Coordinates of C-alpha atoms and ligand atoms in Angstrom, one line a residue:
X795 CA 33.7 90.3 -105.7
X796 CA 34.3 92.0 -109.1
X797 CA 35.3 95.2 -107.3
X798 CA 37.1 94.4 -104.1
X799 CA 37.3 96.8 -101.2
X800 CA 41.1 96.9 -101.4
X801 CA 43.6 95.6 -103.9
X802 CA 47.4 95.7 -103.2
X803 CA 49.3 97.4 -105.9
X804 CA 52.8 98.0 -107.3
X805 CA 53.8 101.5 -108.3
X806 CA 57.6 101.3 -109.0
X807 CA 60.6 99.1 -108.3
X808 CA 59.1 97.0 -105.5
X809 CA 60.0 93.6 -107.0
X810 CA 63.4 94.8 -108.2
X811 CA 64.3 96.0 -104.7
X812 CA 63.1 92.8 -103.1
X813 CA 65.5 90.9 -105.4
X814 CA 68.3 93.4 -104.5
X815 CA 67.6 92.8 -100.8
X816 CA 67.8 89.1 -101.1
X817 CA 70.9 89.2 -103.3
X818 CA 72.6 91.6 -100.8
X819 CA 72.8 88.7 -98.3
X820 CA 71.0 90.7 -95.6
X821 CA 67.3 90.0 -95.4
X822 CA 66.9 90.3 -91.6
X823 CA 66.0 93.6 -90.0
X824 CA 67.9 96.9 -90.3
X825 CA 69.4 96.2 -93.7
X826 CA 70.1 98.6 -96.5
X827 CA 66.4 99.2 -97.4
X828 CA 65.3 99.7 -93.8
X829 CA 68.0 102.4 -93.5
X830 CA 66.8 104.0 -96.7
X831 CA 63.2 104.0 -95.4
X832 CA 64.3 105.6 -92.1
X833 CA 66.2 108.4 -93.9
X834 CA 63.5 109.1 -96.4
X835 CA 60.7 109.3 -93.8
X836 CA 62.9 111.5 -91.5
X837 CA 63.8 113.9 -94.3
X838 CA 60.4 114.0 -95.8
X839 CA 58.4 114.5 -92.6
X840 CA 61.1 116.4 -90.6
X841 CA 61.0 113.8 -87.9
X842 CA 63.7 113.4 -85.3
X843 CA 63.8 109.6 -85.4
X844 CA 61.8 107.1 -87.4
X845 CA 62.2 103.3 -86.9
X846 CA 60.4 100.7 -89.0
X847 CA 58.3 98.2 -87.2
X848 CA 56.4 95.1 -88.4
X849 CA 53.1 96.9 -87.9
X850 CA 51.5 100.0 -86.5
X851 CA 50.3 97.8 -83.7
X852 CA 53.9 97.1 -82.8
X853 CA 54.7 100.8 -82.9
X854 CA 51.9 101.5 -80.5
X855 CA 53.1 98.8 -78.2
X856 CA 56.6 100.3 -78.2
X857 CA 55.0 103.7 -77.5
X858 CA 53.2 102.3 -74.4
X859 CA 56.5 100.8 -73.1
X860 CA 58.4 104.0 -73.8
X861 CA 55.8 106.1 -72.0
X862 CA 56.2 103.8 -69.0
X863 CA 52.5 102.9 -68.8
X864 CA 51.8 100.7 -65.8
X865 CA 48.9 99.2 -63.9
X866 CA 46.3 101.9 -63.1
X867 CA 47.6 104.6 -65.5
X868 CA 44.8 106.1 -67.5
X869 CA 44.9 106.6 -71.3
X870 CA 42.4 108.9 -73.1
X871 CA 41.5 107.8 -76.5
X872 CA 38.5 107.6 -78.9
X873 CA 36.2 104.5 -78.8
X874 CA 35.8 104.9 -82.6
X875 CA 39.1 103.4 -83.6
X876 CA 40.9 100.1 -84.4
X877 CA 41.5 97.8 -81.5
X878 CA 45.3 98.3 -81.6
X879 CA 45.1 101.9 -80.3
X880 CA 43.5 100.5 -77.1
X881 CA 45.2 97.1 -76.9
X882 CA 48.8 98.6 -76.9
X883 CA 48.0 100.4 -73.6
X884 CA 45.7 97.7 -72.2
X885 CA 48.6 95.2 -72.5
X886 CA 50.5 97.3 -70.0
X887 CA 47.7 97.4 -67.5
X888 CA 46.3 100.8 -68.4
X889 CA 42.7 101.9 -67.7
X890 CA 41.1 103.1 -70.9
X891 CA 39.1 106.3 -70.8
X892 CA 37.0 106.6 -74.0
X893 CA 36.0 110.1 -75.3
X894 CA 33.3 110.7 -77.9
X895 CA 34.1 111.9 -81.5
X896 CA 33.2 115.0 -83.4
X897 CA 30.3 114.4 -85.8
X898 CA 32.1 116.2 -88.7
X899 CA 35.7 114.7 -88.8
X900 CA 34.9 111.6 -86.7
X901 CA 38.0 112.5 -84.7
X902 CA 38.2 112.6 -80.9
X903 CA 36.2 115.6 -79.7
X904 CA 39.0 117.8 -78.4
X905 CA 36.6 119.9 -76.3
X906 CA 35.8 116.7 -74.2
X907 CA 39.3 115.7 -73.4
X908 CA 40.1 118.0 -70.4
X909 CA 37.0 116.8 -68.4
X910 CA 38.2 113.2 -68.9
X911 CA 41.6 113.9 -67.3
X912 CA 42.2 112.6 -63.8
X913 CA 45.1 112.3 -61.4
X914 CA 45.9 108.9 -63.0
X915 CA 45.9 110.2 -66.6
X916 CA 49.3 109.6 -68.3
X917 CA 48.6 109.7 -72.1
X918 CA 46.3 111.2 -74.7
X919 CA 46.2 109.0 -77.8
X920 CA 44.4 110.9 -80.6
X921 CA 43.7 108.9 -83.8
X922 CA 43.8 110.8 -87.1
X923 CA 40.8 109.2 -88.7
X924 CA 40.8 108.8 -92.5
X925 CA 44.1 110.8 -92.7
X926 CA 42.3 114.0 -91.5
X927 CA 44.1 115.6 -88.5
X928 CA 42.7 115.9 -85.0
X929 CA 42.7 119.4 -83.5
X930 CA 46.3 119.0 -82.4
X931 CA 46.7 122.6 -81.1
X932 CA 44.0 122.1 -78.5
X933 CA 45.2 118.6 -77.7
X934 CA 48.8 119.7 -77.2
X935 CA 47.6 122.5 -75.0
X936 CA 45.7 120.3 -72.7
X937 CA 48.7 117.8 -72.6
X938 CA 51.1 120.6 -71.7
X939 CA 48.9 122.1 -69.0
X940 CA 48.2 118.7 -67.4
X941 CA 51.7 117.3 -68.0
X942 CA 50.5 114.4 -70.2
X943 CA 52.3 112.6 -73.0
X944 CA 50.7 112.5 -76.5
X945 CA 50.9 109.4 -78.7
X946 CA 49.4 110.0 -82.2
X947 CA 47.9 107.0 -83.9
X948 CA 48.7 108.1 -87.4
X949 CA 48.2 104.7 -88.9
X950 CA 45.9 106.3 -91.5
X951 CA 47.7 109.6 -91.6
X952 CA 51.0 109.0 -93.3
X953 CA 52.0 112.0 -95.4
X954 CA 49.0 114.1 -94.2
X955 CA 49.4 117.4 -92.5
X956 CA 48.0 119.6 -89.7
X957 CA 49.0 123.1 -90.6
X958 CA 52.7 122.9 -91.4
X959 CA 53.4 119.7 -89.6
X960 CA 53.1 116.1 -90.8
X961 CA 50.9 113.8 -88.7
X962 CA 52.8 111.7 -86.3
X963 CA 55.5 114.4 -85.8
X964 CA 53.4 116.6 -83.4
X965 CA 53.0 114.5 -80.2
X966 CA 55.8 112.9 -78.2
X967 CA 55.5 109.7 -80.3
X968 CA 53.6 108.8 -83.5
X969 CA 52.7 105.5 -85.1
X970 CA 52.3 104.7 -88.8
X971 CA 50.9 101.7 -90.7
X972 CA 52.0 100.2 -94.0
X973 CA 49.4 97.5 -93.9
X974 CA 48.1 96.6 -97.4
X975 CA 44.9 98.5 -96.7
X976 CA 46.8 101.8 -96.1
X977 CA 48.2 104.4 -98.5
X978 CA 51.7 103.1 -98.7
X979 CA 52.0 99.4 -98.3
X980 CA 54.3 96.5 -97.8
X981 CA 51.8 93.8 -96.7
X982 CA 52.3 94.2 -93.0
X983 CA 54.4 97.1 -91.7
X984 CA 54.6 100.2 -89.6
X985 CA 56.9 102.8 -88.1
X986 CA 57.4 104.5 -84.8
X987 CA 58.1 108.3 -85.0
X988 CA 60.0 109.6 -81.9
X989 CA 59.7 113.4 -81.5
X990 CA 60.7 113.6 -77.8
X991 CA 64.5 113.2 -77.4
X992 CA 64.2 111.4 -74.1
X993 CA 62.8 108.3 -75.9
X994 CA 65.2 107.9 -78.8
X995 CA 67.9 105.7 -77.3
X996 CA 65.4 103.5 -75.4
X997 CA 63.3 103.0 -78.6
X998 CA 66.2 101.4 -80.3
X999 CA 66.7 99.0 -77.4
X1000 CA 63.1 98.0 -77.0
X1001 CA 62.8 97.3 -80.7
X1002 CA 65.9 95.0 -80.5
X1003 CA 64.7 92.6 -77.9
X1004 CA 65.9 94.8 -75.0
X1005 CA 69.5 94.8 -76.2
X1006 CA 71.9 97.6 -77.1
X1007 CA 72.6 95.9 -80.5
X1008 CA 72.0 99.1 -82.5
X1009 CA 74.8 100.8 -80.6
X1010 CA 77.0 97.8 -81.2
X1011 CA 76.4 98.0 -85.0
X1012 CA 77.3 101.7 -84.9
X1013 CA 80.5 100.8 -83.0
X1014 CA 79.5 102.8 -79.9
X1015 CA 79.9 99.7 -77.6
X1016 CA 82.2 96.7 -78.2
X1017 CA 79.7 94.0 -77.4
X1018 CA 76.0 94.0 -77.1
X1019 CA 73.9 92.7 -74.1
X1020 CA 70.6 92.6 -72.5
X1021 CA 69.8 96.0 -70.9
X1022 CA 66.0 96.5 -70.8
X1023 CA 62.6 94.9 -71.5
X1024 CA 61.8 94.6 -75.2
X1025 CA 60.7 92.4 -78.1
X1026 CA 61.4 91.9 -81.7
X1027 CA 59.6 94.8 -83.4
X1028 CA 61.7 95.2 -86.6
X1029 CA 60.6 94.0 -90.0
X1030 CA 62.6 92.0 -92.5
X1031 CA 64.6 94.0 -95.0
X1032 CA 62.6 92.3 -97.8
X1033 CA 59.5 94.2 -96.6
X1034 CA 61.5 97.4 -96.3
X1035 CA 62.6 96.9 -99.9
X1036 CA 59.0 96.7 -101.0
X1037 CA 58.1 99.7 -98.9
X1038 CA 61.0 101.8 -100.1
X1039 CA 59.7 101.6 -103.7
X1040 CA 56.3 102.8 -102.4
X1041 CA 57.8 105.6 -100.4
X1042 CA 59.8 106.8 -103.5
X1043 CA 56.4 107.2 -105.2
X1044 CA 54.5 108.8 -102.3
X1045 CA 53.5 111.8 -104.4
X1046 CA 52.3 109.7 -107.4
X1047 CA 50.2 107.6 -105.0
X1048 CA 48.9 110.8 -103.4
X1049 CA 47.9 112.4 -106.7
X1050 CA 45.9 109.3 -107.8
X1051 CA 44.2 109.0 -104.4
X1052 CA 43.2 112.6 -104.5
X1053 CA 41.7 112.1 -107.9
X1054 CA 39.7 109.1 -106.7
X1055 CA 38.5 111.0 -103.6
X1056 CA 37.4 114.0 -105.5
X1057 CA 35.6 111.9 -108.1
X1058 CA 33.5 110.3 -105.4
X1059 CA 33.0 113.7 -103.7
X1060 CA 31.7 115.4 -106.9
X1061 CA 29.6 112.4 -108.1
X1062 CA 27.9 112.0 -104.7
X1063 CA 27.4 115.7 -103.9
X1064 CA 23.8 115.8 -105.4
X1065 CA 22.8 113.0 -103.0
X1066 CA 24.2 114.9 -100.1
X1067 CA 22.4 118.1 -101.2
X1068 CA 19.1 116.1 -101.1
X1069 CA 19.9 115.0 -97.6
X1070 CA 20.3 111.3 -98.5
X1071 CA 23.8 110.9 -97.2
X1072 CA 26.6 112.9 -95.6
X1073 CA 30.1 113.3 -97.2
X1074 CA 33.5 113.5 -95.5
X1075 CA 34.5 116.9 -94.1
X1076 CA 38.0 118.3 -94.1
X1077 CA 38.8 120.7 -91.3
X1078 CA 40.5 124.1 -92.1
X1079 CA 44.3 124.0 -92.1
X1080 CA 44.6 120.2 -92.8
X1081 CA 46.0 118.5 -95.8
X1082 CA 44.4 115.1 -96.1
X1083 CA 46.3 112.1 -97.6
X1084 CA 43.0 110.9 -99.1
X1085 CA 43.2 107.7 -97.1
X1086 CA 39.6 106.7 -97.2
X1087 CA 36.2 107.6 -98.7
X1088 CA 33.3 107.0 -96.4
X1089 CA 29.6 108.0 -96.6
X1090 CA 27.2 108.4 -93.7
X1091 CA 23.7 107.2 -94.4
X1092 CA 20.7 108.5 -92.4
X1093 CA 20.1 105.2 -90.5
X1094 CA 21.4 101.7 -90.0
X1095 CA 18.8 100.0 -92.2
X1096 CA 19.7 102.2 -95.2
X1097 CA 23.4 101.6 -94.6
X1098 CA 23.0 97.8 -94.3
X1099 CA 20.6 97.7 -97.3
X1100 CA 23.0 99.7 -99.5
X1101 CA 25.9 97.5 -98.4
X1102 CA 23.9 94.3 -99.3
X1103 CA 22.8 95.8 -102.6
X1104 CA 26.4 96.7 -103.6
X1105 CA 27.4 93.1 -102.6
X1106 CA 24.7 91.7 -104.9
X1107 CA 26.3 93.7 -107.7
X1108 CA 29.8 92.4 -106.9
X1109 CA 31.0 95.5 -105.1
X1110 CA 32.5 95.1 -101.6
X1111 CA 31.9 98.1 -99.3
X1112 CA 32.6 97.7 -95.6
X1113 CA 31.9 99.4 -92.4
X1114 CA 33.8 99.9 -89.1
X1115 CA 34.3 100.4 -86.1
X1116 CA 32.2 98.5 -83.6
X1117 CA 32.6 101.0 -80.7
X1118 CA 35.4 99.8 -78.4
X1119 CA 33.6 101.0 -75.3
X1120 CA 30.8 98.5 -76.1
X1121 CA 33.1 95.6 -76.7
X1122 CA 33.4 92.9 -74.0
X1123 CA 36.7 94.5 -72.9
X1124 CA 35.4 98.1 -73.1
X1125 CA 32.3 97.2 -71.0
X1126 CA 34.7 95.7 -68.4
X1127 CA 35.7 99.4 -67.7
X1128 CA 32.1 100.2 -66.9
X1129 CA 30.8 101.5 -70.2
X1130 CA 27.2 101.1 -71.3
X1131 CA 25.1 101.7 -74.4
X1132 CA 24.4 105.4 -74.8
X1133 CA 27.6 106.6 -73.1
X1134 CA 29.2 107.9 -76.3
X1135 CA 26.3 108.9 -78.6
X1136 CA 28.2 110.2 -81.6
X1137 CA 30.4 107.2 -81.7
X1138 CA 27.4 104.8 -81.5
X1139 CA 25.4 106.7 -84.1
X1140 CA 28.3 107.0 -86.6
X1141 CA 29.3 103.4 -86.3
X1142 CA 25.7 102.3 -87.3
X1143 CA 25.6 104.7 -90.4
X1144 CA 29.1 104.6 -91.9
X1145 CA 30.0 102.9 -95.1
X1146 CA 33.5 102.8 -96.7
X1147 CA 33.6 102.6 -100.5
X1148 CA 36.2 100.7 -102.4
X1149 CA 39.4 102.8 -102.5
X1150 CA 42.8 101.8 -103.7
X1151 CA 45.5 103.2 -106.0
X1152 CA 44.5 100.9 -109.0
X1153 CA 40.7 101.6 -108.8
X1154 CA 39.7 102.1 -112.4
X1155 CA 37.5 105.0 -113.6
X1156 CA 34.8 102.6 -114.9
X1157 CA 34.8 100.7 -111.6
X1158 CA 34.3 103.9 -109.8
X1159 CA 31.5 105.0 -112.1
X1160 CA 29.7 101.7 -111.5
X1161 CA 30.0 102.1 -107.7
X1162 CA 28.5 105.6 -107.9
X1163 CA 25.7 104.4 -110.2
X1164 CA 24.7 101.6 -107.8
X1165 CA 24.6 104.0 -104.9
X1166 CA 22.3 106.3 -106.9
X1167 CA 20.1 103.3 -108.0
X1168 CA 19.7 102.2 -104.4
X1169 CA 19.2 105.6 -102.7
X1170 CA 16.8 106.9 -105.4
X1171 CA 14.7 103.7 -104.9
X1172 CA 15.3 102.3 -108.4
X1173 CA 17.1 99.2 -107.2
Ligands
PLP520 C1 45.3 100.1 -89.5 C2 45.3 100.7 -88.2 C3 46.0 100.3 -87.1 C4 46.9 99.0 -87.1 O1 47.8 99.0 -88.1 P1 48.6 97.6 -88.3 O2 49.8 98.1 -89.1 O3 47.7 96.7 -89.1 O4 49.0 97.1 -87.0 C5 46.0 101.0 -85.9 N1 45.2 102.1 -85.8 C6 44.4 102.5 -86.8 C7 43.6 103.7 -86.6 C8 44.4 101.9 -88.0 O5 43.7 102.3 -89.0

């Protein structure tokens, strides 16, 4: 592909910091750069506790353990999401209750959550799709009235806001991703954000193989031992070194991504006005982090045709998600075709355009031209 869907990028001192990490003699987890990342994220987002993990998937698994999910507990989540949102809870024996999305933001439809709550419901897990916030006031209100925990999948929402709050800092727990396809990257990486005091101490233990090693390193206990269930959820400090250079440049990355987003938006608006496609919608009171640029075509054939045409021109555009409720695991919970109409319709019509920090203006112009050529019937 001449224009890939994603291209990992350097923005600052990534390689220098990696060298520093290696030369420091501490490349395992929780070294100097991991601590710097924790501090920077806590300060910038006003979070009580942030701990790096090796992925957002790992952060979500930790969240499921912290919330005490067990066999038979129900978790409410969208079907239009990445498999990890669901798998983290499924691993602990939860029953998944899928709720449809809004046709404008493609986020979980907050008006449909309360009717999905049962005696067994333990958690609501909203996903901030494309870095655009879910209606968190409504979701937190249902959670408070029904005494549920809220785990935000903010994999795509790092540095985005809902009113005055950063995504991931609103529910009891948040999860971030630093995978190479996200806004701030280190190959594979993530973080868990703990906003509920009751989970802070246990989070450190679960992340360190069920030991109280973090307390030991702080000198709070004189030896460390096995105290709980857990796993190895911490990343190497080499990855944290790479990530720290990206986090130092969060605003630079944000500015460039906002530019790319708005270029697409302006260039494609005439096609939207003619009813040939639908453009992303940003709800009132949200600050997007410009994570993604997708278009919604009028039907599946047009979407697939455009995707193939772009591919023939050397441009990789991709779609997602196959609805989780219609996957083999989703169907095992009793879901059928037609159960979540918005999710099913959107998943057939959505196309994500190439979007990464280093995308060049002429590359973007070419992508737009090809979309015009195809949709205006000149291809
Ligand atoms: C990317 C993503 C994840 C998984 O992130 P990893 O860091 O790759 O584990 C989870 N949920 C959503 C919504 C994502 O977009």
